CSV table of C-alpha atoms in Angstrom, one decimal:
chain,number,residue,atom,x,y,z
A,1500,ALA,CA,-0.1,0.0,0.1
A,1501,ALA,CA,1.1,3.4,-0.8
A,1502,PRO,CA,2.2,5.6,2.4
A,1503,THR,CA,0.0,8.2,3.9
A,1504,PRO,CA,1.2,11.7,2.4
A,1505,VAL,CA,2.7,13.2,5.1
A,1506,ILE,CA,0.4,16.4,5.3
A,1507,GLN,CA,-2.5,14.3,5.4
A,1508,GLU,CA,-0.9,12.0,8.7
A,1509,ILE,CA,-0.1,15.8,10.4
A,1510,GLU,CA,-3.5,17.0,9.6
A,1511,GLU,CA,-5.0,13.9,11.3
A,1512,ASN,CA,-2.7,13.9,14.5
A,1513,GLN,CA,-2.0,17.3,14.8
A,1514,GLU,CA,-1.3,17.1,18.1
A,1515,LEU,CA,1.7,14.9,17.9
A,1516,TYR,CA,3.6,17.4,15.3
A,1517,PRO,CA,4.6,19.9,17.9
A,1518,PHE,CA,7.5,22.0,15.4
A,1519,TYR,CA,5.0,21.9,12.5
A,1520,ASN,CA,2.2,23.3,14.6
A,1521,GLN,CA,4.2,26.3,15.6
A,1522,LEU,CA,4.8,27.4,12.0
A,1523,SER,CA,3.1,30.0,9.6
A,1524,ASP,CA,1.0,28.9,6.6
A,1525,GLU,CA,4.1,29.6,4.4
A,1526,ASP,CA,6.7,27.6,6.5
A,1527,LYS,CA,3.9,24.7,6.6
A,1528,ALA,CA,4.1,24.7,2.9
A,1529,VAL,CA,7.7,24.5,3.0
A,1530,TYR,CA,7.8,21.6,5.5
A,1531,ASN,CA,5.3,19.7,3.3
A,1532,LYS,CA,7.4,20.1,0.1
A,1533,ILE,CA,10.8,18.8,1.9
A,1534,CYS,CA,8.4,15.4,3.1
A,1535,THR,CA,6.5,14.9,0.0
A,1536,THR,CA,9.7,15.2,-1.8
A,1537,ALA,CA,11.8,12.6,0.6
A,1538,GLN,CA,8.8,10.3,1.0
A,1539,ASN,CA,8.4,10.0,-2.7
A,1540,PHE,CA,12.1,9.4,-3.0
A,1541,ASP,CA,11.9,12.5,-5.4
A,1542,GLU,CA,15.0,12.9,-7.6
A,1543,THR,CA,13.8,16.4,-8.4
A,1544,ALA,CA,14.5,19.0,-6.7
A,1545,ALA,CA,11.7,21.2,-5.3
A,1546,SER,CA,11.2,25.2,-5.4
A,1547,ILE,CA,10.9,26.4,-1.9
A,1548,TYR,CA,11.8,29.9,-2.2
A,1549,ILE,CA,11.9,32.8,-4.5
A,1550,GLY,CA,13.7,36.0,-3.6
A,1551,LYS,CA,14.5,39.4,-5.3
A,1552,THR,CA,18.1,39.1,-5.2
A,1553,GLU,CA,20.5,36.4,-4.7
A,1554,LYS,CA,22.2,37.7,-1.7
A,1555,GLU,CA,18.2,36.9,-0.5
A,1556,VAL,CA,18.1,33.5,-1.2
A,1557,ASN,CA,21.4,32.8,0.0
A,1558,ASP,CA,20.5,34.6,3.3
A,1559,TYR,CA,17.6,32.1,3.6
A,1560,VAL,CA,19.9,29.1,2.8
A,1561,ASP,CA,21.6,30.0,6.2
A,1562,ASP,CA,18.0,30.0,8.3
A,1563,PHE,CA,17.0,27.3,6.2
A,1564,VAL,CA,19.5,24.6,7.5
A,1565,ASP,CA,18.3,24.9,11.0
A,1566,PHE,CA,14.6,24.3,9.6
A,1567,TYR,CA,15.5,21.2,7.4
A,1568,ARG,CA,16.9,19.6,10.3
A,1569,GLU,CA,13.8,20.2,12.5
A,1570,VAL,CA,11.7,18.6,9.8
A,1571,ILE,CA,13.6,15.8,9.5
A,1572,TYR,CA,13.9,15.3,13.3
A,1573,GLU,CA,9.8,15.4,13.5
A,1574,GLN,CA,9.4,13.1,10.4
A,1575,THR,CA,10.9,10.4,12.0
A,1576,ASP,CA,10.2,7.3,9.8
A,1577,LEU,CA,12.0,8.8,6.7
A,1578,PHE,CA,14.9,7.0,7.9
A,1579,TRP,CA,16.7,7.2,4.5
A,1580,VAL,CA,16.8,11.0,4.2
A,1581,ASP,CA,20.4,12.4,5.7
A,1582,PRO,CA,19.0,15.0,8.3
A,1583,TYR,CA,22.6,16.9,8.5
A,1584,SER,CA,22.8,18.0,4.9
A,1585,PHE,CA,21.1,18.5,1.5
A,1586,ASN,CA,21.7,19.9,-1.8
A,1587,THR,CA,20.8,23.4,-2.9
A,1588,THR,CA,20.5,25.0,-6.6
A,1589,ILE,CA,19.6,28.6,-6.9
A,1590,TRP,CA,18.6,29.8,-10.6
A,1591,SER,CA,17.4,33.0,-11.7
A,1592,GLU,CA,14.8,34.0,-14.2
A,1593,GLU,CA,13.1,37.5,-15.2
A,1594,ASN,CA,14.9,38.9,-12.4
A,1595,LYS,CA,13.7,36.3,-9.6
A,1596,TYR,CA,15.9,33.9,-7.8
A,1597,THR,CA,14.6,30.8,-7.0
A,1598,LEU,CA,15.6,28.0,-4.3
A,1599,ASP,CA,15.4,24.4,-5.3
A,1600,ILE,CA,16.1,21.7,-2.2
A,1601,LYS,CA,17.2,18.0,-2.8
A,1602,PRO,CA,17.3,15.7,-0.2
A,1603,ILE,CA,20.6,13.4,0.3
A,1604,TYR,CA,19.3,10.1,0.1
A,1605,LEU,CA,21.1,7.5,2.5
A,1606,TYR,CA,19.9,4.5,0.5
A,1607,THR,CA,18.4,3.8,-2.7
A,1608,LYS,CA,14.6,3.6,-2.9
A,1609,GLU,CA,14.4,-0.2,-3.4
A,1610,GLU,CA,16.9,-0.7,-0.1
A,1611,ALA,CA,14.5,1.8,1.6
A,1612,SER,CA,11.4,0.2,0.4
A,1613,THR,CA,12.4,-3.3,2.1
A,1614,MET,CA,14.3,-1.5,5.0
A,1615,LYS,CA,10.7,0.1,6.1
A,1616,LYS,CA,8.8,-2.8,6.0
A,1617,THR,CA,11.4,-4.2,8.7
A,1618,PHE,CA,11.6,-0.9,10.3
A,1619,ASP,CA,7.5,-0.7,10.7
A,1620,ALA,CA,7.3,-4.5,12.0
A,1621,LYS,CA,9.7,-3.7,14.9
A,1622,VAL,CA,7.9,-0.2,15.8
A,1623,ASP,CA,4.3,-2.1,15.8
A,1624,GLU,CA,6.4,-5.1,18.3
A,1625,ILE,CA,7.4,-2.4,20.6
A,1626,VAL,CA,4.2,-0.6,20.2
A,1627,THR,CA,2.1,-3.8,21.4
A,1628,ASN,CA,4.5,-4.6,24.1
A,1629,ALA,CA,4.3,-1.1,25.4
A,1630,GLU,CA,0.5,-0.9,25.3
A,1631,ALA,CA,0.0,-4.2,27.5
A,1632,LYS,CA,1.7,-2.1,30.3
A,1633,LYS,CA,-1.0,-1.1,33.3
A,1634,SER,CA,0.2,2.7,33.0
A,1635,THR,CA,1.4,5.5,30.8
A,1636,TYR,CA,4.4,5.4,33.1
A,1637,ASP,CA,5.0,2.0,32.4
A,1638,GLU,CA,4.6,2.1,29.1
A,1639,ILE,CA,7.1,5.1,28.7
A,1640,LEU,CA,9.4,3.3,30.8
A,1641,TYR,CA,9.4,0.1,28.8
A,1642,VAL,CA,10.1,2.1,25.8
A,1643,HIS,CA,13.1,3.6,27.0
A,1644,ASP,CA,14.6,0.5,28.7
A,1645,TYR,CA,14.1,-1.5,25.3
A,1646,ILE,CA,15.9,1.3,23.8
A,1647,VAL,CA,19.0,1.2,26.2
A,1648,GLU,CA,18.8,-2.8,26.5
A,1649,ASN,CA,19.0,-3.3,22.8
A,1650,CYS,CA,21.4,-0.5,21.2
A,1651,VAL,CA,24.5,0.7,22.0
A,1652,TYR,CA,26.4,4.2,21.4
A,1653,ASP,CA,28.2,4.2,17.9
A,1654,ASP,CA,31.1,6.1,19.0
A,1655,ALA,CA,32.8,5.5,15.6
A,1656,ALA,CA,29.8,7.4,14.0
A,1657,ALA,CA,29.9,10.4,16.2
A,1658,ALA,CA,33.8,10.8,15.7
A,1659,ASN,CA,33.2,11.1,12.0
A,1660,ASP,CA,31.7,14.1,10.6
A,1661,ASN,CA,31.1,13.2,7.2
A,1662,TYR,CA,29.5,9.6,8.6
A,1663,LYS,CA,26.5,8.6,6.3
A,1664,GLY,CA,25.0,5.8,7.4
A,1665,SER,CA,22.1,4.3,9.8
A,1666,SER,CA,23.5,5.3,13.2
A,1667,ILE,CA,22.1,8.7,12.8
A,1668,THR,CA,18.7,7.5,12.0
A,1669,ALA,CA,15.9,5.6,14.0
A,1670,TYR,CA,16.3,2.6,11.6
A,1671,GLY,CA,20.2,2.7,13.4
A,1672,CYS,CA,18.7,2.4,16.8
A,1673,LEU,CA,16.1,-0.2,16.8
A,1674,ILE,CA,17.1,-2.5,13.8
A,1675,ASP,CA,21.1,-2.0,13.9
A,1676,GLY,CA,21.4,-2.0,17.3
A,1677,LYS,CA,23.9,1.1,16.9
A,1678,ALA,CA,23.1,4.7,17.1
A,1679,ILE,CA,23.8,8.4,18.3
A,1680,CYS,CA,22.3,11.1,19.7
A,1681,SER,CA,20.0,11.6,16.7
A,1682,GLY,CA,19.1,8.0,16.3
A,1683,TYR,CA,18.1,7.4,19.7
A,1684,THR,CA,15.9,10.3,19.8
A,1685,MET,CA,14.3,9.9,16.5
A,1686,ALA,CA,13.7,6.1,17.5
A,1687,PHE,CA,11.8,7.0,21.0
A,1688,THR,CA,9.8,10.1,18.9
A,1689,THR,CA,8.7,7.5,16.8
A,1690,ILE,CA,7.3,5.1,19.2
A,1691,MET,CA,5.9,7.8,21.2
A,1692,ARG,CA,3.8,9.1,18.5
A,1693,GLU,CA,2.3,5.6,17.7
A,1694,LEU,CA,1.2,5.4,21.1
A,1695,GLY,CA,-0.4,8.9,21.0
A,1696,TYR,CA,2.1,10.7,22.8
A,1697,GLU,CA,3.4,14.4,21.8
A,1698,CYS,CA,7.0,13.7,21.5
A,1699,GLY,CA,9.9,15.9,19.8
A,1700,SER,CA,13.4,16.9,20.0
A,1701,GLU,CA,15.8,19.3,18.7
A,1702,PHE,CA,19.2,18.3,16.9
């Protein structure tokens, strides 16, 4: 089955997406473009900003770096997207400058499709076990303990500024059993959201 479009998922569960909900309508549109492009594994860059001068667009890029990371951190199941870097192109036409954005993918579309099934099954397993607990406290404690007991900190990945692998993602934490801080937080956020709890993190 085709994945639920990101914007539909957010609109149906707005309380679970704190970063998205505090954005302006304009920024929400950019958020949606980033996620839709990444979800569809689109190899074509998405136009996200139009400025009057090249400097104006470059200034936007400087602020956009943090915005992009926040988006990917909130959309934790897009584990095939590098949350730390992306490609940009600035082009001009009729005295207008346009910024195009293209995510950097950690895996091929085929690899990610197979990995997603494994990832979703593991999330479902953890959620089912958590839901069997008697209280909210016990649910959350179970998820915490599961992650701590089944994942080790990836020191090698943390020491490599150019690292591009699963340890920076929720997949690395839940499936490969190795992660750095981002992998831990994104895995925890993924499961909390499935349990119906608002949960977010800043990079």
